[in-house]
CSV table of C-alpha atoms in Angstrom, one decimal:
chain,number,residue,atom,x,y,z
A,1,MET,CA,98.7,123.6,65.5
A,2,ALA,CA,96.4,120.2,66.0
A,3,PRO,CA,93.1,120.9,64.2
A,4,SER,CA,91.4,120.2,67.9
A,5,GLN,CA,93.8,122.2,69.2
A,6,PHE,CA,92.5,124.9,67.0
A,7,ALA,CA,89.3,124.0,67.3
A,8,GLN,CA,89.3,125.1,71.3
A,9,VAL,CA,90.8,128.4,70.3
A,10,LEU,CA,87.6,129.8,67.7
A,11,LEU,CA,85.3,128.4,70.4
A,12,ASP,CA,86.6,130.3,73.3
A,13,TRP,CA,86.8,133.2,70.2
A,14,TYR,CA,83.7,132.9,69.7
A,15,SER,CA,82.1,132.7,73.4
A,16,ARG,CA,83.9,136.3,73.5
A,17,HIS,CA,83.1,138.0,69.2
A,18,GLY,CA,81.0,136.1,68.0
A,19,ARG,CA,77.8,137.2,66.1
A,20,ASP,CA,74.2,137.4,68.2
A,21,LEU,CA,71.8,136.7,64.5
A,22,PRO,CA,68.3,135.7,64.9
A,23,TRP,CA,68.9,132.2,63.2
A,24,ARG,CA,70.9,131.0,66.1
A,25,GLN,CA,68.4,131.6,68.7
A,26,THR,CA,66.5,129.1,67.1
A,27,ARG,CA,66.5,125.6,67.0
A,28,ASP,CA,63.7,125.1,64.2
A,29,PRO,CA,65.5,123.4,61.1
A,30,TYR,CA,62.3,126.0,59.1
A,31,ALA,CA,64.1,129.2,59.9
A,32,ILE,CA,68.1,127.3,60.2
A,33,TRP,CA,66.9,126.5,55.9
A,34,LEU,CA,65.6,129.5,55.2
A,35,SER,CA,69.0,131.3,56.8
A,36,GLU,CA,71.0,129.6,54.5
A,37,ILE,CA,68.9,129.8,51.4
A,38,ILE,CA,68.7,133.7,52.5
A,39,LEU,CA,73.1,133.8,52.9
A,40,GLN,CA,73.9,132.5,50.0
A,41,GLN,CA,75.6,134.7,48.0
A,42,THR,CA,74.0,137.4,50.4
A,43,ARG,CA,76.0,139.9,53.8
A,44,ILE,CA,74.2,139.1,57.0
A,45,SER,CA,74.2,143.0,56.9
A,46,GLN,CA,71.4,142.6,54.5
A,47,GLY,CA,69.8,138.7,54.7
A,48,THR,CA,68.8,139.4,57.8
A,49,ALA,CA,65.2,141.9,56.9
A,50,TYR,CA,64.9,139.5,54.7
A,51,TRP,CA,64.7,136.2,56.3
A,52,GLU,CA,63.1,138.3,59.2
A,53,ARG,CA,60.5,139.0,56.4
A,54,PHE,CA,59.7,135.8,55.2
A,55,MET,CA,59.7,134.8,58.6
A,56,SER,CA,57.0,137.0,59.1
A,57,GLU,CA,55.3,136.5,56.0
A,58,TYR,CA,55.6,132.4,55.9
A,59,PRO,CA,56.0,131.4,59.3
A,60,THR,CA,55.6,127.7,58.3
A,61,VAL,CA,57.0,125.8,55.5
A,62,GLU,CA,53.4,125.7,54.8
A,63,ALA,CA,52.9,128.6,54.5
A,64,LEU,CA,54.9,129.4,52.4
A,65,ALA,CA,54.5,125.9,50.0
A,66,SER,CA,51.2,128.0,50.3
A,67,ALA,CA,52.4,131.1,48.1
A,68,SER,CA,52.4,131.2,44.3
A,69,GLU,CA,56.3,132.1,43.1
A,70,ASP,CA,54.9,135.5,42.1
A,71,GLU,CA,54.6,136.5,46.0
A,72,VAL,CA,57.6,134.4,46.7
A,73,LEU,CA,59.7,136.2,44.6
A,74,LYS,CA,58.3,139.8,45.2
A,75,LEU,CA,59.1,139.2,49.5
A,76,TRP,CA,62.2,138.1,46.9
A,77,GLN,CA,63.1,141.1,44.9
A,78,GLY,CA,66.4,143.2,45.9
A,79,LEU,CA,67.8,140.1,46.6
A,80,GLY,CA,69.5,138.9,43.5
A,81,TYR,CA,70.2,134.9,42.4
A,82,TYR,CA,66.3,134.8,42.0
A,83,SER,CA,66.2,131.2,41.1
A,84,ARG,CA,66.7,130.7,45.6
A,85,ALA,CA,64.0,132.0,45.2
A,86,ARG,CA,61.9,129.6,42.7
A,87,ASN,CA,64.6,126.3,45.1
A,88,LEU,CA,62.7,127.4,48.5
A,89,HIS,CA,59.3,128.2,47.3
A,90,HIS,CA,60.1,124.4,45.5
A,91,ALA,CA,61.7,122.8,48.0
A,92,ALA,CA,59.4,123.6,51.0
A,93,LYS,CA,56.6,121.7,49.0
A,94,GLN,CA,58.8,119.0,49.1
A,95,LEU,CA,59.2,119.1,53.0
A,96,VAL,CA,54.7,119.7,53.3
A,97,HIS,CA,54.9,116.8,50.5
A,98,LEU,CA,57.3,114.6,53.1
A,99,GLY,CA,55.5,115.7,56.4
A,100,TYR,CA,58.7,116.0,58.6
A,101,PHE,CA,62.1,118.5,58.4
A,102,PRO,CA,65.2,115.0,57.1
A,103,LYS,CA,67.7,114.7,59.6
A,104,SER,CA,70.6,113.2,57.5
A,105,LEU,CA,72.8,114.3,55.1
A,106,ASP,CA,71.6,112.8,52.4
A,107,GLU,CA,68.0,113.4,52.8
A,108,ILE,CA,68.1,117.2,53.2
A,109,ARG,CA,69.8,117.1,50.1
A,110,LYS,CA,67.7,116.2,47.7
A,111,LEU,CA,65.7,119.7,48.9
A,112,LYS,CA,65.1,121.7,46.0
A,113,GLY,CA,68.8,124.3,45.6
A,114,VAL,CA,70.1,122.4,48.7
A,115,GLY,CA,73.8,121.4,47.9
A,116,GLU,CA,76.7,119.7,50.6
A,117,TYR,CA,77.4,123.7,52.5
A,118,THR,CA,73.5,123.8,52.8
A,119,ALA,CA,72.8,120.5,54.7
A,120,ALA,CA,75.9,120.7,56.6
A,121,ALA,CA,75.2,123.6,58.2
A,122,ILE,CA,70.5,122.7,58.6
A,123,ALA,CA,72.0,119.4,59.7
A,124,ALA,CA,75.1,121.4,62.6
A,125,PHE,CA,72.3,124.2,63.8
A,126,ALA,CA,68.7,122.5,63.9
A,127,PHE,CA,70.4,119.0,64.5
A,128,ASP,CA,73.7,118.9,66.3
A,129,ASN,CA,74.9,117.1,63.8
A,130,PRO,CA,79.1,117.8,63.6
A,131,VAL,CA,79.7,117.2,60.3
A,132,ALA,CA,81.6,120.6,58.8
A,133,ALA,CA,79.6,122.9,56.3
A,134,VAL,CA,82.4,124.5,54.6
A,135,ASP,CA,81.7,127.4,53.2
A,136,GLY,CA,84.2,130.6,52.3
A,137,ASN,CA,85.3,131.7,55.4
A,138,PHE,CA,86.0,128.0,55.9
A,139,TYR,CA,88.4,128.0,53.0
A,140,ARG,CA,89.7,130.6,53.6
A,141,VAL,CA,90.7,130.6,57.2
A,142,LEU,CA,92.3,126.6,57.0
A,143,ALA,CA,94.0,127.7,54.2
A,144,ARG,CA,96.3,130.6,56.4
A,145,VAL,CA,96.5,129.3,59.6
A,146,PHE,CA,97.6,125.5,57.9
A,147,GLY,CA,99.4,127.0,55.1
A,148,ILE,CA,97.7,125.1,52.1
A,149,ASP,CA,97.9,126.3,48.5
A,150,THR,CA,95.9,124.2,46.4
A,151,PRO,CA,93.5,125.8,45.3
A,152,ILE,CA,90.5,125.2,47.0
A,153,ASN,CA,87.7,125.1,43.4
A,154,SER,CA,89.6,121.2,42.6
A,155,THR,CA,89.3,117.7,42.8
A,156,ALA,CA,92.1,117.4,45.2
A,157,GLY,CA,91.9,120.9,46.9
A,158,LYS,CA,87.7,119.4,48.2
A,159,LYS,CA,89.3,117.1,49.4
A,160,LEU,CA,91.6,118.2,51.0
A,161,PHE,CA,89.9,120.6,52.7
A,162,LYS,CA,86.8,118.7,53.2
A,163,ALA,CA,89.2,116.0,55.3
A,164,LEU,CA,91.2,118.7,57.2
A,165,ALA,CA,87.7,120.4,57.9
A,166,GLU,CA,85.7,117.1,59.3
A,167,GLN,CA,89.2,116.9,61.6
A,168,VAL,CA,88.0,121.1,62.6
A,169,VAL,CA,84.8,120.1,64.3
A,170,THR,CA,84.7,118.6,67.3
A,171,HIS,CA,81.5,120.0,68.1
A,172,PRO,CA,78.9,121.6,65.7
A,173,GLU,CA,78.8,125.4,67.2
A,174,VAL,CA,83.4,125.1,65.8
A,175,ASN,CA,81.0,126.0,62.3
A,176,ALA,CA,79.6,128.7,63.4
A,177,ALA,CA,82.5,129.5,64.9
A,178,ILE,CA,85.1,129.0,62.5
A,179,MET,CA,82.3,131.9,59.9
A,180,ASP,CA,82.7,134.5,62.5
A,181,PHE,CA,86.4,134.0,62.9
A,182,GLY,CA,86.2,134.3,58.6
A,183,ALA,CA,84.3,137.0,58.4
A,184,MET,CA,85.5,139.2,61.3
A,185,GLN,CA,89.3,138.4,62.0
A,186,CYS,CA,90.8,137.1,59.4
A,187,THR,CA,88.6,138.7,56.2
A,188,PRO,CA,89.7,138.5,52.9
A,189,GLN,CA,91.2,142.0,53.0
A,190,ASN,CA,93.2,143.5,55.4
A,191,PRO,CA,92.1,141.0,58.1
A,192,ASP,CA,93.4,141.2,61.3
A,193,CYS,CA,96.1,139.7,62.4
A,194,VAL,CA,97.7,141.9,65.0
A,195,THR,CA,95.0,140.7,67.6
A,196,CYS,CA,94.3,137.6,66.3
A,197,PRO,CA,94.5,134.7,69.2
A,198,ILE,CA,96.2,132.5,66.1
A,199,VAL,CA,98.7,135.1,64.9
A,200,ASP,CA,101.5,133.6,66.4
A,201,GLN,CA,100.7,129.3,64.4
A,202,CYS,CA,99.4,130.9,61.3
A,203,ASP,CA,101.5,129.4,58.7
A,204,ALA,CA,100.2,132.2,55.9
A,205,VAL,CA,101.4,134.9,58.6
A,206,ARG,CA,104.5,133.1,59.5
A,207,GLN,CA,105.3,132.8,55.4
A,208,GLY,CA,104.0,136.6,54.0
A,209,ARG,CA,101.6,134.9,52.4
A,210,VAL,CA,98.4,135.7,53.6
A,211,ASP,CA,97.3,137.6,50.5
A,212,GLU,CA,98.4,134.8,48.5
A,213,LEU,CA,95.6,131.9,50.5
A,214,PRO,CA,93.4,130.6,49.9
A,215,VAL,CA,94.6,129.8,46.0
A,216,LYS,CA,91.5,129.8,43.8
A,217,LEU,CA,91.6,128.4,40.0
A,218,LYS,CA,89.4,130.3,37.9
A,219,THR,CA,88.1,129.1,34.9
A,220,VAL,CA,84.5,131.1,34.4
A,221,LYS,CA,84.9,133.0,31.5
A,222,VAL,CA,82.2,137.2,31.9
A,223,ARG,CA,80.7,137.5,29.2
A,224,THR,CA,79.4,141.1,28.2
A,225,ARG,CA,75.4,141.5,27.2
A,226,ARG,CA,74.1,144.2,25.4
A,227,MET,CA,70.1,144.7,26.0
A,228,THR,CA,68.3,147.9,25.1
A,229,TYR,CA,64.8,148.2,26.5
A,230,VAL,CA,61.7,150.3,26.0
A,231,TYR,CA,60.0,151.9,28.8
A,232,ILE,CA,55.9,151.9,27.0
A,233,ARG,CA,53.8,154.8,28.5
A,234,CYS,CA,50.2,154.6,27.0
A,235,ASN,CA,47.6,156.5,28.8
A,236,GLY,CA,48.3,156.1,32.0
A,237,GLN,CA,49.1,152.5,31.3
A,238,THR,CA,52.5,150.5,31.0
A,239,ALA,CA,53.4,146.7,28.9
A,240,ILE,CA,55.4,144.3,30.6
A,241,ARG,CA,55.9,140.2,31.2
A,242,GLN,CA,57.1,138.2,32.4
A,243,ARG,CA,60.6,136.2,31.5
A,244,GLY,CA,60.7,132.2,30.9
A,245,LYS,CA,62.9,129.0,31.8
A,246,GLY,CA,65.9,129.2,31.5
A,247,ASP,CA,68.0,132.6,31.4
A,248,ILE,CA,68.6,134.4,33.9
A,249,TRP,CA,66.3,136.3,36.1
A,250,GLN,CA,63.1,134.2,35.3
A,251,GLY,CA,59.6,134.8,36.7
A,252,LEU,CA,60.7,138.5,37.0
A,253,TRP,CA,58.3,140.7,34.9
A,254,GLU,CA,60.5,143.5,32.5
A,255,PRO,CA,59.4,145.9,29.9
A,256,TYR,CA,59.2,145.8,26.2
A,257,LEU,CA,62.4,144.2,25.0
A,258,TYR,CA,63.5,146.3,21.9
A,259,ALA,CA,67.3,143.8,21.9
A,260,ASP,CA,69.9,141.1,23.8
A,261,VAL,CA,73.0,140.8,22.3
A,262,MET,CA,75.5,138.4,24.3
A,263,THR,CA,79.7,138.4,23.4
A,264,ALA,CA,82.4,136.9,24.8
A,265,ASN,CA,84.9,140.1,26.1
A,266,GLY,CA,87.1,140.3,23.4
A,267,ASP,CA,85.2,138.6,20.4
A,268,ASP,CA,84.3,141.0,17.7
A,269,ASP,CA,80.7,142.3,16.3
A,270,LYS,CA,80.6,138.8,13.9
A,271,LYS,CA,80.7,136.7,16.3
A,272,ARG,CA,77.5,137.9,18.4
A,273,LYS,CA,74.6,136.2,19.4
A,274,CYS,CA,71.2,137.8,19.7
A,275,LEU,CA,69.4,136.4,21.8
A,276,SER,CA,65.3,137.2,21.4
A,277,LYS,CA,63.4,134.4,21.3
A,278,GLU,CA,60.8,137.4,19.8
A,279,LYS,CA,60.1,138.5,16.4
A,280,VAL,CA,62.3,142.6,16.4
A,281,PHE,CA,60.3,144.8,15.4
A,282,SER,CA,61.6,146.9,12.8
A,283,ILE,CA,62.9,149.9,14.1
A,284,SER,CA,60.4,152.4,11.9
A,285,SER,CA,56.8,150.1,12.9
A,286,MET,CA,58.5,150.5,16.5
A,287,GLY,CA,58.7,154.3,16.4
A,288,PHE,CA,62.6,154.4,16.3
A,289,ASN,CA,63.5,158.0,16.3
A,290,SER,CA,61.9,161.4,18.4
A,291,ALA,CA,60.0,159.7,20.0
A,292,TRP,CA,62.0,157.5,22.0
A,293,LYS,CA,63.5,159.3,24.7
A,294,PRO,CA,66.7,158.2,26.0
A,295,ILE,CA,66.4,157.6,29.7
A,296,ALA,CA,70.0,155.8,30.4
A,297,LEU,CA,72.4,154.6,28.6
A,298,SER,CA,74.9,152.2,28.3
A,299,VAL,CA,74.3,151.5,32.9
A,300,LYS,CA,76.7,148.8,33.7
A,301,HIS,CA,74.9,146.2,36.1
A,302,VAL,CA,77.4,142.7,36.7
A,303,LEU,CA,76.0,139.5,37.4
A,304,THR,CA,78.3,136.6,38.1
A,305,HIS,CA,79.1,134.9,34.9
A,306,ARG,CA,77.4,138.5,33.0
A,307,ILE,CA,78.3,142.6,32.4
A,308,ILE,CA,75.1,143.8,31.2
A,309,LEU,CA,74.9,147.0,29.5
A,310,SER,CA,71.6,148.1,29.0
A,311,ASP,CA,70.5,150.5,27.6
A,312,PHE,CA,66.9,152.3,28.0
A,313,TYR,CA,64.4,154.3,26.2
A,314,LEU,CA,60.6,156.0,27.1
A,315,TRP,CA,58.4,156.1,24.2
A,316,GLU,CA,55.0,157.1,24.7
A,317,PRO,CA,52.3,156.6,22.1
A,318,GLU,CA,49.3,157.8,21.9
A,319,ARG,CA,47.3,154.7,20.5
A,320,ARG,CA,49.2,151.2,21.9
A,321,PRO,CA,51.8,150.2,19.8
A,322,VAL,CA,50.6,146.4,18.6
A,323,LEU,CA,53.3,143.5,20.8
A,324,PRO,CA,54.2,140.1,20.9
A,325,ALA,CA,51.5,137.9,22.8
A,326,GLU,CA,53.3,137.7,26.3
A,327,TYR,CA,53.0,141.7,26.8
A,328,VAL,CA,50.7,142.4,29.1
A,329,TRP,CA,49.5,146.6,29.8
A,330,ILE,CA,48.9,147.0,33.9
A,331,ASP,CA,48.3,150.5,35.4
A,332,GLU,CA,52.0,152.2,36.1
A,333,GLN,CA,50.8,153.1,39.2
A,334,ASN,CA,50.1,149.0,40.1
A,335,LEU,CA,53.9,148.3,38.7
A,336,ASP,CA,55.0,147.8,43.2
A,337,ASN,CA,53.1,145.0,43.2
A,338,TYR,CA,55.7,142.9,40.0
A,339,ALA,CA,58.3,140.7,41.2
A,340,ILE,CA,61.0,143.2,38.4
A,341,SER,CA,64.9,142.4,38.8
A,342,ARG,CA,67.4,145.4,40.5
A,343,LEU,CA,68.1,146.1,36.8
A,344,PHE,CA,64.4,147.2,35.9
A,345,GLN,CA,64.3,149.0,39.2
A,346,LEU,CA,67.8,151.2,38.5
A,347,LEU,CA,65.8,152.0,35.6
A,348,LEU,CA,62.8,152.4,37.2
A,349,GLU,CA,64.7,155.7,39.6
A,350,ARG,CA,66.3,157.1,36.1
A,351,LEU,CA,63.0,157.3,34.7
A,352,SER,CA,61.3,158.4,38.0
A,353,ILE,CA,64.2,161.2,38.2
A,354,ARG,CA,63.0,161.7,35.1
A,355,ASP,CA,59.6,161.9,35.7
A,356,SER,CA,60.3,164.7,38.9
A,357,ALA,CA,62.4,167.0,36.8
A,358,THR,CA,60.2,167.6,33.5
A,359,ASP,CA,57.8,167.7,36.6
A,360,ALA,CA,59.0,170.7,38.0
A,361,SER,CA,60.6,172.5,35.2
């Protein structure tokens, strides 16, 4: 099948089955850029509510730029990959300083957190630029339809798919068409080949390789990280700190981190690396005994390149313990005002269940 013919099939399919998404009803580059950043690593079903929330709270790039980072992170809470929110906030300030939203790919790519795909998507959807915005759906559909087994994350694969994608995108709307086609028809698992309009011309179907394509090289080594938290409750207050730069959950708040150890899967204990930069108090000085109540042990939380195993304890001393300077004491009832990680949310939910059970008894 010729790329131009394939493009027309996609557009015909899209005219009947395309998703009605709110950011597709506007040409406002700010709204489109916001949607693209939110939808990185996020399902549309979840991201839509966040997009609407951000557009309501910060309807213009000027409004977003004038917000504090804490406010942006709090609104982002629950989406994960918080570097996206920090980059979004930084880029908003770039745009305000620039005075306009750039139209060219090169200029758009200069925005913090905007890569090749996101720049192409903004250029296509906001400015009708006929460039290919090649995402995971694009790779999968092209690999199957044209029977390409070159790894999509190899140098040769990136060049090959980019060249083919540029031939397919005869009109900017082809980008949206292939995104929806990959999300609804040619899905990663159990694609609907029976009703597919190009099933008779799909190389993957003819060769019985639908489940094998696309091919991706495995390059990431997953590491396991063990984190022990102590939620200190003292006279209606608790101690939290804001995580610093250069690590996961930068800028988010957390309870007292007693221990933080990471090891590559398969490494023995001798190769473990302690990640805590602060002085870890001795067990006796922190009261690690029956006063520490286990709330949740070995809670598993999976990130892109990390598996977090977390132990969570509750400590209710009569007097405030002496903690490192970065910890601050706040009223527990005000904890909702602070942006926290999904893991901390899960731990707080366990604590809430424990508190409810204690009150009931």
